[in-house]
Amino acid sequence: MGGAGGAAAEAARDAADRGSGAVYLVESPALDEYQADRYLAAVEVVCRRAGPDVILFGAGDVGRELAPRLAHRLGGALVTDCVGIRADGGEIVFTRPVYGGKAMAEVAAGRGPFVATVRPRVFDPAPSGGAAAEVVPVEVALDGVAARTRVVERQAEDKAGPSLEEARVIVSGGRGVGGPEGFGMLEELAGLLGAALGASRAAVDAGWAPAAWQVGQTGKIVAPDLYIAIGISGASQHLAGISAAKHVVAVNKDPEAPIYKRAELGVAADYRQVVPALTRKLRERLAR
Amino acid sequence: MRIVVCVKQVLDPELPQRDFRLDPDGKEAAPGRASRVISTFDEIALEVALQLREKAGGGQVTALTLGGKPAEEALRKALAMTADAAVRVDDDGLGAPGEGLGRLDGFAVAAVLAAAIRRLGGADLVLCGRQAADTDAGQVGLLLAEELGVPTVASAVSGEPAGEAVRLKRETPGGYEVVEARLPALATVTNADVNVPRIPKVKDVMASFKKPLTVWTAADLGVDPAATAPRVALRRLFIPERETACEMVGGDSPEAQAEALAERILALKVLETRGWRHAGAGLRFRPGGGAGQAASGTDRRRPRPGGVPGR
Ligand SMILES: Cc1cc2nc3c(=O)[nH]c(=O)nc-3n(C[C@H](O)[C@H](O)[C@H](O)COP(=O)(O)OP(=O)(O)OC[C@H]3O[C@@H](n4cnc5c(N)ncnc54)[C@H](O)[C@@H]3O)c2cc1C
């Protein structure tokens, strides 16, 4: 669903091409911008009409807000932030992290419809090709739905470099970076590598990095080829955000830091000395 | 403005993985030596509420919890942070006793909290942490909004009063937005540098013991315990095993360590060796030998060849 600009129709065609049985498309100028009351009304209408047993959302900003509210309206069961789904006998069993990723829970929903959110990047996208499903347009009267919230101000920071979610390389700093100046050092390395900058929650709370940089369970879930963690201890909530990273490199002066249980390369030293030298060496080598 | 902040008491989530154990039944975390604290984002929600009261030049902040007697400690903390009043709804007999983490689901908690808020005479604004630090589910706030029939603003970091409405700031990818919500409303709250919870002053801690702490039972609120049975069942709880052997790069000087590390990183063959030189805004990293990367602005996920689901 979406505005009348055609983006929703394109997404519908894409979904139709990826093995869906049917695709419902709601297009309305009232959906130009995401607004929870209206989006919820639209998705509720479609679900009542199609009557699915299982309703999945990506566990992004939108899915996290809509899934619980939809489950409530449909009188169903709700499981959030799943990393696994399987059929077990007559049951559907969802696997999800709990206690900040320190444990995993398997839960079975006993009452349908089951509404679930699925953690981004955990599953590979369904391949395209094959028979295209029918795209069924659905008319939803949204005029009567009061939008009880509205965006009154929006500020997009013009950030150079790739977004965290798309980045192939991420340079990330934690409390050990010690201050905003330290992030300057990380920025230099990131600039050289064309990397996105990330941060731990401790660095965000300290005000050294914007909240949008936070990596982890309650920040961004990332999947770079290379994640360089600097002055980050490796709390389970942080590691939850980088479980899909291919290679993790850590610079942490404490050789016992839990980050070394996740990293494949580490330097147990003060980053203030190691990082500038590393940037220098890499610059020399990459220039060759 | 009358603000209700829903708080949950949890085992200290900062407990490191190596000290984390499950209880013998395997249904929840073993308390061990971990202390009980207000769940991280609930404490942040309290901070946002207190700041909002200060900006409005008055109002009432009530901390509300569902839990046993020990949860009153969380309420005392809230009062010491200068909340005006506190309410505990006793959880005795609710949900599926003995099911540990699976005892109460979000629907049950939301129904009880809604009943308590109605008993309080309603609220202009209800704040909840974005997710509890034990279940990590992020359900109660949004379900509570449906119970109360109010709009939601998710992941707010601060608020400003605006007449019959409230303006809530949220972080967006690479920026922020301000959302105006008609009152009554509910917001879930996440962390930012502007809402780091205050540390109670000694005099406020003293004063907290004189503030009202009301206790209600489900029966007081007319909640039928049978209606609080969970809609999902916890089948299994386990501690995942994960361990990578980390190669610690040596060297007798930072210079030597950096040199060795640079070599090791290059050997991973994930760095593009030329792309960086197209300086300026074009500082763009290209995949090193990776297959067809769609560098478009769409949110289509890049295919990850050989990716293992769940990892
Ligand atoms: C519900 C919940 C959700 C959370 N969500 C997130 C999340 O999404 N993301 C997240 O990151 N955290 C999250 N956290 C917080 C998490 O538990 C940790 O508190 C946080 O990740 C710690 O950040 P840190 O590693 O930067 O700080 P610390 O744990 O303080 O670690 C700092 C590290 O820096 C090292 N160091 C210090 N000085 C130097 C130096 N000069 N050179 C090199 N190393 C140095 C130290 O040895 C230490 O290991 C969450 C917590 C809760 C309860």
XYZ file of C-alpha atoms and ligand atoms in Angstrom:
652
model
C 0.000 0.000 0.000
C 1.079 3.519 -0.536
C 0.380 6.836 -2.162
C -0.786 7.326 -5.684
C 2.752 7.925 -6.973
C 3.226 4.438 -8.387
C 5.831 3.237 -5.911
C 3.303 0.937 -4.242
C 2.269 -0.510 -7.590
C 5.891 -1.207 -8.381
C 6.411 -2.913 -5.039
C 3.268 -4.952 -5.729
C 4.628 -6.130 -9.080
C 7.906 -7.020 -7.433
C 6.110 -9.055 -4.767
C 3.953 -10.700 -7.419
C 7.113 -11.830 -9.141
C 8.554 -13.456 -6.041
C 6.274 -16.409 -5.586
C 3.283 -14.744 -3.943
C -0.099 -16.387 -4.435
C -1.883 -13.059 -4.694
C -0.920 -9.468 -4.110
C -3.344 -6.864 -2.788
C -2.626 -3.295 -3.664
C -4.064 -0.281 -1.881
C -3.263 3.032 -3.513
C -4.575 6.261 -2.112
C -3.394 9.843 -1.801
C -4.215 9.439 1.906
C -1.270 7.022 2.080
C 1.253 9.349 0.475
C 3.052 9.609 3.766
C 3.209 7.015 6.443
C 0.583 7.799 9.069
C -0.205 4.999 11.497
C -4.008 5.435 11.789
C -4.496 5.346 8.032
C -2.003 2.622 7.233
C -3.522 0.531 9.961
C -7.034 1.056 8.596
C -5.886 0.028 5.132
C -4.052 -3.102 6.225
C -6.972 -4.091 8.448
C -9.396 -3.929 5.531
C -7.138 -6.096 3.375
C -6.611 -8.649 6.138
C -10.322 -8.947 6.837
C -10.925 -9.510 3.172
C -8.087 -11.940 2.474
C -8.380 -13.750 5.811
C -4.767 -14.890 6.157
C -3.680 -17.252 8.945
C -0.276 -15.625 9.288
C 0.541 -11.951 8.781
C 4.203 -10.975 8.642
C 5.770 -7.536 8.846
C 9.420 -6.566 8.666
C 10.539 -5.491 12.130
C 11.313 -1.961 10.977
C 9.776 1.277 12.231
C 6.496 0.711 10.430
C 6.070 -2.981 11.186
C 6.891 -2.510 14.845
C 4.156 0.092 15.162
C 1.478 -1.562 13.022
C 1.794 -5.265 13.846
C 0.700 -5.064 17.503
C -2.151 -2.720 16.736
C -3.342 -4.922 13.880
C -3.134 -8.057 16.016
C -5.292 -6.325 18.590
C -7.893 -5.338 16.029
C -8.001 -8.803 14.506
C -8.096 -10.503 17.900
C -5.093 -12.617 16.963
C -1.813 -13.607 18.555
C 1.382 -11.607 18.274
C 5.055 -12.509 18.105
C 7.637 -9.808 17.496
C 11.206 -9.709 16.203
C 11.375 -13.291 14.966
C 14.568 -14.761 13.612
C 13.086 -18.149 12.758
C 9.713 -19.608 11.848
C 8.899 -23.280 11.431
C 5.970 -25.606 11.396
C 6.128 -28.180 14.177
C 3.325 -30.692 14.126
C 0.187 -28.641 13.862
C 1.848 -25.589 15.362
C 3.782 -22.666 14.050
C 6.839 -22.074 16.199
C 8.591 -18.725 16.177
C 12.137 -18.233 17.426
C 13.039 -14.865 18.847
C 15.835 -13.374 20.936
C 15.063 -12.371 24.522
C 17.095 -10.834 27.355
C 18.957 -8.644 24.915
C 20.023 -11.610 22.810
C 21.462 -13.528 25.774
C 18.829 -16.201 25.264
C 16.481 -17.406 22.551
C 12.845 -18.266 23.046
C 10.664 -20.549 20.974
C 7.027 -19.613 21.176
C 3.975 -21.185 19.636
C 0.926 -19.161 18.883
C -2.268 -20.837 19.966
C -4.830 -18.519 18.441
C -4.929 -17.157 14.942
C -4.440 -15.120 13.018
C -0.772 -14.961 13.934
C 0.755 -11.566 13.445
C 4.535 -11.492 13.556
C 7.384 -9.132 12.828
C 10.524 -10.554 11.306
C 13.952 -9.150 12.017
C 15.492 -7.507 8.953
C 18.201 -9.359 7.059
C 17.648 -12.643 8.793
C 16.018 -14.272 5.795
C 17.204 -14.048 2.228
C 14.751 -12.350 -0.098
C 12.518 -14.672 -2.065
C 13.940 -15.075 -5.568
C 12.140 -13.390 -8.424
C 11.060 -15.072 -11.619
C 8.467 -17.722 -12.224
C 4.770 -17.205 -12.616
C 3.642 -13.739 -11.620
C 0.719 -13.589 -9.222
C -2.305 -11.466 -9.850
C -2.229 -7.970 -8.381
C -5.639 -7.241 -6.873
C -6.419 -3.593 -6.316
C -8.399 -2.938 -3.136
C -10.440 0.200 -2.589
C -10.299 1.418 0.970
C -12.342 4.421 2.041
C -9.827 6.320 4.106
C -11.552 9.691 4.207
C -13.416 8.765 7.343
C -10.239 7.678 9.141
C -9.027 10.500 11.322
C -5.282 10.954 11.183
C -4.714 11.743 14.822
C -1.006 12.393 14.371
C 0.818 14.453 11.784
C 4.408 15.318 11.041
C 4.936 19.037 11.620
C 8.665 19.227 11.070
C 11.168 17.063 9.322
C 14.886 17.421 9.194
C 16.987 15.184 7.043
C 20.653 15.399 7.686
C 22.609 15.445 4.459
C 25.049 12.751 5.272
C 27.786 11.770 2.874
C 28.553 8.110 2.467
C 26.394 4.996 2.529
C 23.582 4.326 4.995
C 24.318 1.908 7.801
C 21.931 -0.693 6.454
C 23.490 -0.663 3.016
C 27.113 -0.196 3.965
C 29.647 -2.877 3.067
C 32.037 -1.464 5.660
C 31.116 0.098 9.008
C 33.413 1.847 11.467
C 31.684 1.924 14.826
C 32.642 3.578 18.102
C 31.660 3.023 21.713
C 32.156 4.500 25.132
C 35.855 3.697 24.871
C 36.178 6.341 22.157
C 35.951 8.815 25.024
C 34.433 11.833 23.319
C 33.385 13.557 20.122
C 37.010 14.228 19.133
C 37.602 10.502 19.103
C 34.791 10.087 16.613
C 36.745 12.473 14.372
C 39.478 9.842 14.257
C 36.922 7.182 13.314
C 35.468 9.447 10.670
C 38.832 9.707 8.988
C 39.137 5.946 8.774
C 35.532 5.668 7.575
C 36.104 8.296 4.900
C 39.102 6.397 3.600
C 37.163 3.142 3.406
C 33.909 4.641 2.128
C 32.389 3.246 5.294
C 29.320 4.260 7.272
C 29.791 5.352 10.873
C 28.078 3.487 13.667
C 27.976 3.743 17.428
C 27.075 1.828 20.548
C 24.235 2.997 22.705
C 26.676 4.261 25.313
C 28.209 6.603 22.709
C 24.748 7.801 21.653
C 23.637 8.410 25.223
C 26.825 10.372 25.821
C 25.881 12.624 22.914
C 28.971 11.806 20.839
C 26.937 10.264 18.036
C 23.382 10.792 16.809
C 20.794 8.176 17.724
C 20.457 7.258 14.049
C 23.963 5.779 14.245
C 23.120 3.324 16.977
C 23.818 -0.253 16.056
C 22.230 -3.047 18.026
C 19.054 -4.633 19.124
C 17.350 -1.267 19.546
C 19.306 0.507 16.859
C 20.187 -0.558 13.347
C 20.526 -4.189 12.384
C 23.432 -4.189 9.971
C 25.065 -6.721 7.665
C 28.325 -5.329 6.333
C 31.213 -7.333 4.951
C 33.468 -5.653 7.498
C 32.518 -4.207 10.889
C 35.258 -2.409 12.781
C 34.301 -2.019 16.459
C 36.354 0.553 18.318
C 36.081 0.961 22.087
C 32.969 -1.222 22.164
C 32.756 -3.894 24.856
C 30.408 -6.197 22.948
C 27.260 -6.262 25.094
C 24.694 -8.773 23.866
C 22.374 -5.943 22.797
C 25.094 -4.511 20.597
C 26.050 -7.888 19.134
C 22.394 -8.480 18.274
C 22.750 -5.780 15.652
C 25.797 -7.265 13.937
C 25.000 -10.968 13.866
C 24.908 -10.851 10.059
C 28.259 -9.052 9.683
C 30.718 -11.137 7.684
C 33.952 -10.050 9.335
C 34.252 -8.281 12.671
C 37.453 -6.521 13.730
C 37.789 -5.072 17.218
C 40.080 -2.552 18.827
C 39.563 -2.663 22.582
C 42.241 -2.205 25.211
C 40.708 -4.891 27.413
C 41.785 -8.302 26.068
C 38.931 -9.921 28.043
C 36.228 -7.776 26.417
C 33.314 -9.893 25.142
C 33.613 -8.320 21.699
C 36.561 -10.663 21.131
C 34.137 -13.580 21.303
C 32.515 -12.216 18.155
C 35.492 -10.672 16.391
C 37.890 -12.616 14.218
C 40.665 -10.023 14.421
C 41.544 -7.891 17.398
C 44.086 -5.491 18.788
C 44.105 -5.149 22.556
C 45.475 -1.626 22.716
C 44.505 2.003 23.079
C 42.634 2.924 19.936
C 44.037 6.462 20.047
C 47.369 5.083 18.977
C 46.259 2.197 16.824
C 43.513 3.813 14.751
C 45.444 6.756 13.293
C 48.325 4.425 12.443
C 45.885 1.968 10.888
C 44.342 4.713 8.776
C 47.816 5.733 7.621
C 48.855 2.191 6.730
C 45.640 1.454 4.890
C 45.881 4.727 2.995
C 49.381 3.807 1.834
C 48.386 0.318 0.842
C 45.133 1.250 -0.871
C 46.871 3.974 -2.883
C 49.195 1.477 -4.490
C -1.066 17.504 31.511
C -1.683 14.180 33.224
C 0.955 11.706 32.169
C 1.038 8.034 33.048
C 4.318 6.188 32.562
C 4.167 2.400 32.507
C 7.213 0.830 34.106
C 8.306 -2.768 34.420
C 10.785 -4.150 36.875
C 13.348 -6.505 35.338
C 16.596 -8.217 36.238
C 19.456 -5.878 35.485
C 19.907 -6.209 31.709
C 23.516 -5.050 31.941
C 24.406 -8.437 33.419
C 27.099 -9.736 31.064
C 26.501 -12.850 29.000
C 29.078 -14.856 30.930
C 27.076 -14.406 34.166
C 23.728 -15.067 32.517
C 21.955 -18.322 33.473
C 18.503 -19.751 33.154
C 16.568 -20.899 36.209
C 16.296 -24.663 36.759
C 12.905 -24.825 35.023
C 14.416 -23.153 32.013
C 11.483 -20.761 31.808
C 13.190 -17.498 32.680
C 16.519 -15.965 33.675
C 17.930 -17.036 37.012
C 18.156 -14.008 39.284
C 21.643 -14.931 40.499
C 23.205 -11.828 41.933
C 21.604 -9.487 39.414
C 19.685 -6.636 40.969
C 16.175 -5.645 39.928
C 15.876 -2.373 38.099
C 13.380 -0.368 36.104
C 13.510 -1.640 32.545
C 15.879 0.552 30.542
C 13.458 2.251 28.163
C 10.788 2.639 30.852
C 13.224 4.665 32.923
C 13.922 6.750 29.832
C 10.165 7.204 29.323
C 9.948 8.489 32.888
C 12.681 10.995 32.165
C 10.836 12.205 29.069
C 7.631 12.569 31.121
C 9.390 14.565 33.836
C 10.957 16.872 31.259
C 7.570 17.351 29.638
C 6.040 18.278 33.002
C 8.835 20.788 33.517
C 8.292 22.333 30.076
C 4.544 22.546 30.681
C 5.182 24.294 33.981
C 3.072 21.782 35.846
C 1.122 18.581 35.577
C 1.022 15.185 37.114
C 3.297 12.225 36.372
C 2.082 8.851 37.632
C 4.232 5.737 37.434
C 2.207 2.569 36.900
C 3.460 -0.975 37.204
C 2.031 -4.477 37.033
C 3.961 -6.760 39.338
C 4.493 -8.256 42.743
C 5.444 -6.473 45.946
C 9.153 -6.213 45.007
C 8.163 -4.052 42.016
C 7.371 -1.290 44.500
C 11.082 -0.661 44.593
C 10.868 0.399 40.945
C 8.001 2.726 41.843
C 9.998 4.244 44.710
C 12.774 4.928 42.254
C 10.265 6.607 39.936
C 8.985 8.727 42.809
C 12.566 9.626 43.733
C 13.094 10.768 40.165
C 10.178 13.120 41.097
C 7.140 11.335 39.706
C 4.107 12.606 41.640
C 2.323 9.355 42.346
C 2.675 5.633 41.812
C 0.347 2.695 41.323
C 1.064 -1.008 41.476
C -1.411 -3.511 40.144
C -0.734 -6.832 41.776
C -0.132 -9.614 39.279
C -1.105 -12.439 41.619
C -3.053 -15.135 39.806
C -2.849 -13.518 36.398
C -1.711 -15.115 33.171
C -0.232 -18.596 33.234
C 1.539 -18.915 36.608
C 4.719 -20.990 36.462
C 5.382 -20.143 32.841
C 8.220 -17.725 33.629
C 8.849 -15.376 30.758
C 5.750 -16.791 29.037
C 3.436 -16.136 31.949
C 1.875 -12.909 30.728
C 1.681 -11.774 27.136
C 1.385 -8.236 25.861
C -2.390 -8.431 25.491
C -2.910 -9.353 29.129
C -0.554 -6.663 30.408
C -2.146 -4.040 28.168
C -5.654 -4.966 29.314
C -4.704 -4.653 32.982
C -2.815 -1.393 32.492
C -5.736 0.044 30.530
C -8.101 -0.831 33.357
C -5.779 0.886 35.823
C -5.519 4.002 33.673
C -9.288 4.175 33.397
C -9.545 3.817 37.172
C -7.111 6.729 37.482
C -9.597 8.790 35.500
C -7.689 8.525 32.247
C -4.505 10.219 31.105
C -3.676 12.871 28.532
C -0.502 11.098 27.581
C 0.697 7.581 28.278
C 4.390 6.820 27.844
C 5.910 3.354 27.624
C 9.436 2.218 26.930
C 9.820 0.954 23.381
C 10.440 -2.575 24.635
C 11.101 -4.336 27.920
C 14.658 -5.427 28.600
C 13.660 -9.032 29.383
C 11.109 -10.013 26.741
C 12.421 -7.450 24.220
C 8.975 -7.656 22.657
C 7.878 -4.042 22.155
C 4.183 -4.922 22.318
C 2.589 -3.523 25.458
C 2.654 0.158 24.551
C 1.037 -0.320 21.167
C -1.542 -2.804 22.455
C -2.333 -0.434 25.303
C -3.019 2.335 22.789
C -5.568 0.077 21.097
C -7.144 -0.771 24.457
C -7.486 2.929 25.195
C -8.417 3.881 21.645
C -5.707 6.514 21.335
C -3.150 7.290 18.592
C 0.465 6.219 18.827
C 3.820 7.813 18.217
C 6.571 5.207 18.179
C 10.166 5.692 19.323
C 9.875 9.262 20.575
C 12.883 10.803 22.308
C 11.422 14.023 23.749
C 8.203 16.000 23.913
C 6.826 19.539 24.033
C 3.360 20.535 25.162
C 1.275 22.094 22.356
C -2.163 23.042 23.687
C -4.597 20.204 23.060
C -1.781 18.211 21.541
C 1.756 17.119 22.229
C 4.731 17.402 19.927
C 7.047 14.459 20.009
C 10.435 14.278 18.433
C 11.613 11.050 16.844
C 14.898 10.153 15.258
C 14.705 9.069 11.637
C 17.468 7.627 9.488
C 19.894 10.517 9.208
C 17.726 13.152 10.871
C 14.612 13.656 12.952
C 10.951 14.545 12.703
C 8.462 16.174 15.020
C 5.066 14.508 15.202
C 2.069 16.266 16.646
C -0.408 13.962 18.322
C -3.873 14.936 19.439
C -4.462 14.168 23.120
C -5.102 11.723 24.579
C -2.226 9.815 22.990
C 0.370 7.184 23.709
C 4.047 7.254 22.809
C 6.735 4.632 23.044
C 10.112 6.027 23.997
C 13.650 5.251 22.933
C 17.039 6.550 24.006
C 18.943 9.627 22.886
C 21.432 11.970 24.470
C 18.598 14.282 25.596
C 16.787 11.726 27.733
C 19.445 10.020 29.828
C 17.584 9.315 33.094
C 18.328 11.667 35.983
C 19.940 10.376 39.133
C 17.642 11.068 42.083
C 18.784 13.723 44.544
C 19.029 12.720 48.178
C 16.203 15.038 49.203
C 13.974 13.590 46.492
C 14.749 10.082 47.681
C 13.670 11.148 51.170
C 10.536 12.799 49.799
C 9.648 9.724 47.763
C 8.691 7.823 50.889
C 5.964 10.360 51.639
C 4.409 10.183 48.197
C 1.316 8.089 47.519
C 1.802 4.517 46.357
C -1.513 2.856 45.616
C -1.954 -0.900 45.254
C -4.829 -2.438 43.341
C -5.661 -6.047 42.597
C -7.050 -7.250 39.298
C -10.374 -7.750 41.090
C -10.366 -4.088 42.187
C -10.134 -3.185 38.519
C -12.762 -5.662 37.413
C -10.240 -7.667 35.399
C -11.120 -11.338 35.001
C -7.939 -13.391 35.511
C -9.195 -15.935 32.962
C -9.063 -13.211 30.326
C -5.324 -12.797 30.954
C -4.299 -16.230 29.675
C -1.478 -15.784 27.161
C -2.231 -16.196 23.459
C 1.254 -17.568 22.824
C 3.020 -20.329 24.723
C 6.691 -20.448 25.582
C 7.915 -23.805 24.279
C 11.614 -23.532 24.957
C 14.171 -21.064 26.243
C 17.874 -21.597 25.628
C 21.208 -19.850 25.632
C 22.634 -19.855 22.113
C 26.192 -20.961 21.708
C 28.420 -18.711 19.777
C 32.106 -18.364 19.846
C 34.606 -17.245 17.261
C 38.282 -17.779 17.741
C 39.689 -14.288 17.644
C 43.173 -13.760 16.332
C 44.824 -11.117 18.480
C 47.174 -9.110 16.357
C 50.481 -8.565 18.151
C 53.355 -6.135 17.775
C 55.643 -4.276 20.156
C 54.354 -0.816 19.244
C 51.004 0.607 18.192
C 52.644 1.280 14.850
C 53.560 -2.382 14.426
C 50.143 -3.513 15.614
C 48.450 -1.183 13.154
C 50.670 -2.439 10.370
C 49.864 -6.069 11.144
C 46.163 -5.282 11.459
C 46.152 -3.446 8.128
C 47.685 -6.505 6.457
C 45.138 -8.820 8.035
C 42.244 -6.576 7.023
C 43.498 -6.372 3.457
C 43.798 -10.140 3.390
C 40.044 -10.374 4.026
C 39.687 -8.971 0.520
C 36.613 -6.934 1.293
C 38.124 -3.501 0.685
C 37.917 -1.774 -2.658
C 41.393 -0.581 -3.534
C 40.663 2.255 -5.895
C 37.144 3.588 -5.368
C 38.141 5.885 -2.541
C 40.239 8.115 -4.754
C 37.222 9.582 -6.514
C 37.078 12.060 -3.726
C 34.381 14.425 -2.457
C 30.776 13.339 -2.383
C 31.728 10.411 -4.566
C 33.530 8.733 -1.700
C 31.752 5.617 -2.654
C 32.684 2.149 -1.764
C 32.286 -0.556 -4.347
C 31.920 -4.207 -3.552
C 35.178 -6.085 -3.914
C 34.354 -8.867 -6.314
C 30.828 -9.254 -4.970
C 28.082 -10.175 -7.368
C 25.538 -7.757 -8.794
C 24.961 -5.202 -6.085
C 21.956 -3.006 -6.630
C 23.201 0.330 -5.370
C 19.803 1.864 -5.879
C 18.001 3.915 -3.313
C 15.207 1.390 -2.951
C 15.015 -0.644 0.170
C 15.336 -3.885 -1.694
C 17.588 -6.127 0.319
C 20.739 -7.134 -1.355
C 20.889 -10.839 -1.997
C 23.433 -12.494 0.180
C 24.858 -15.470 -1.606
C 25.651 -18.281 0.725
C 23.906 -16.482 3.549
C 22.623 -18.811 6.204
C 19.204 -17.930 7.560
C 19.384 -17.031 11.191
C 23.023 -15.957 11.168
C 16.984 -3.015 26.462
C 18.369 -2.621 26.067
C 18.613 -2.320 24.750
C 19.902 -1.959 24.352
N 20.140 -1.720 23.028
C 21.405 -1.449 22.641
C 21.726 -1.260 21.271
O 20.855 -1.293 20.391
N 23.004 -1.001 20.919
C 24.008 -0.938 21.853
O 25.153 -0.702 21.474
N 23.733 -1.102 23.165
C 22.468 -1.345 23.575
N 22.208 -1.498 24.898
C 23.266 -1.184 25.871
C 24.271 -2.293 26.098
O 23.786 -3.134 27.115
C 25.607 -1.714 26.559
O 25.401 -0.941 27.713
C 26.289 -0.857 25.513
O 26.322 -1.515 24.264
C 27.698 -0.555 25.955
O 28.328 0.288 25.029
P 29.910 0.293 24.892
O 30.374 -1.049 24.493
O 30.250 1.433 24.015
O 30.379 0.703 26.357
P 31.141 -0.135 27.463
O 30.464 -1.408 27.732
O 31.386 0.808 28.567
O 32.512 -0.515 26.763
C 33.524 0.382 26.458
C 34.719 -0.429 25.995
O 35.745 0.436 25.541
C 37.004 -0.084 25.904
N 37.941 1.038 25.941
C 37.989 2.064 26.834
N 38.951 2.936 26.507
C 39.548 2.457 25.382
C 40.608 2.914 24.558
N 41.238 4.050 24.818
N 40.974 2.173 23.486
C 40.318 1.001 23.200
N 39.304 0.534 23.952
C 38.905 1.248 25.028
C 36.773 -0.735 27.247
O 37.726 -1.767 27.469
C 35.333 -1.266 27.110
O 35.348 -2.629 26.703
C 20.942 -1.862 25.310
C 20.666 -2.149 26.639
C 19.404 -2.535 27.019
C 19.165 -2.867 28.446
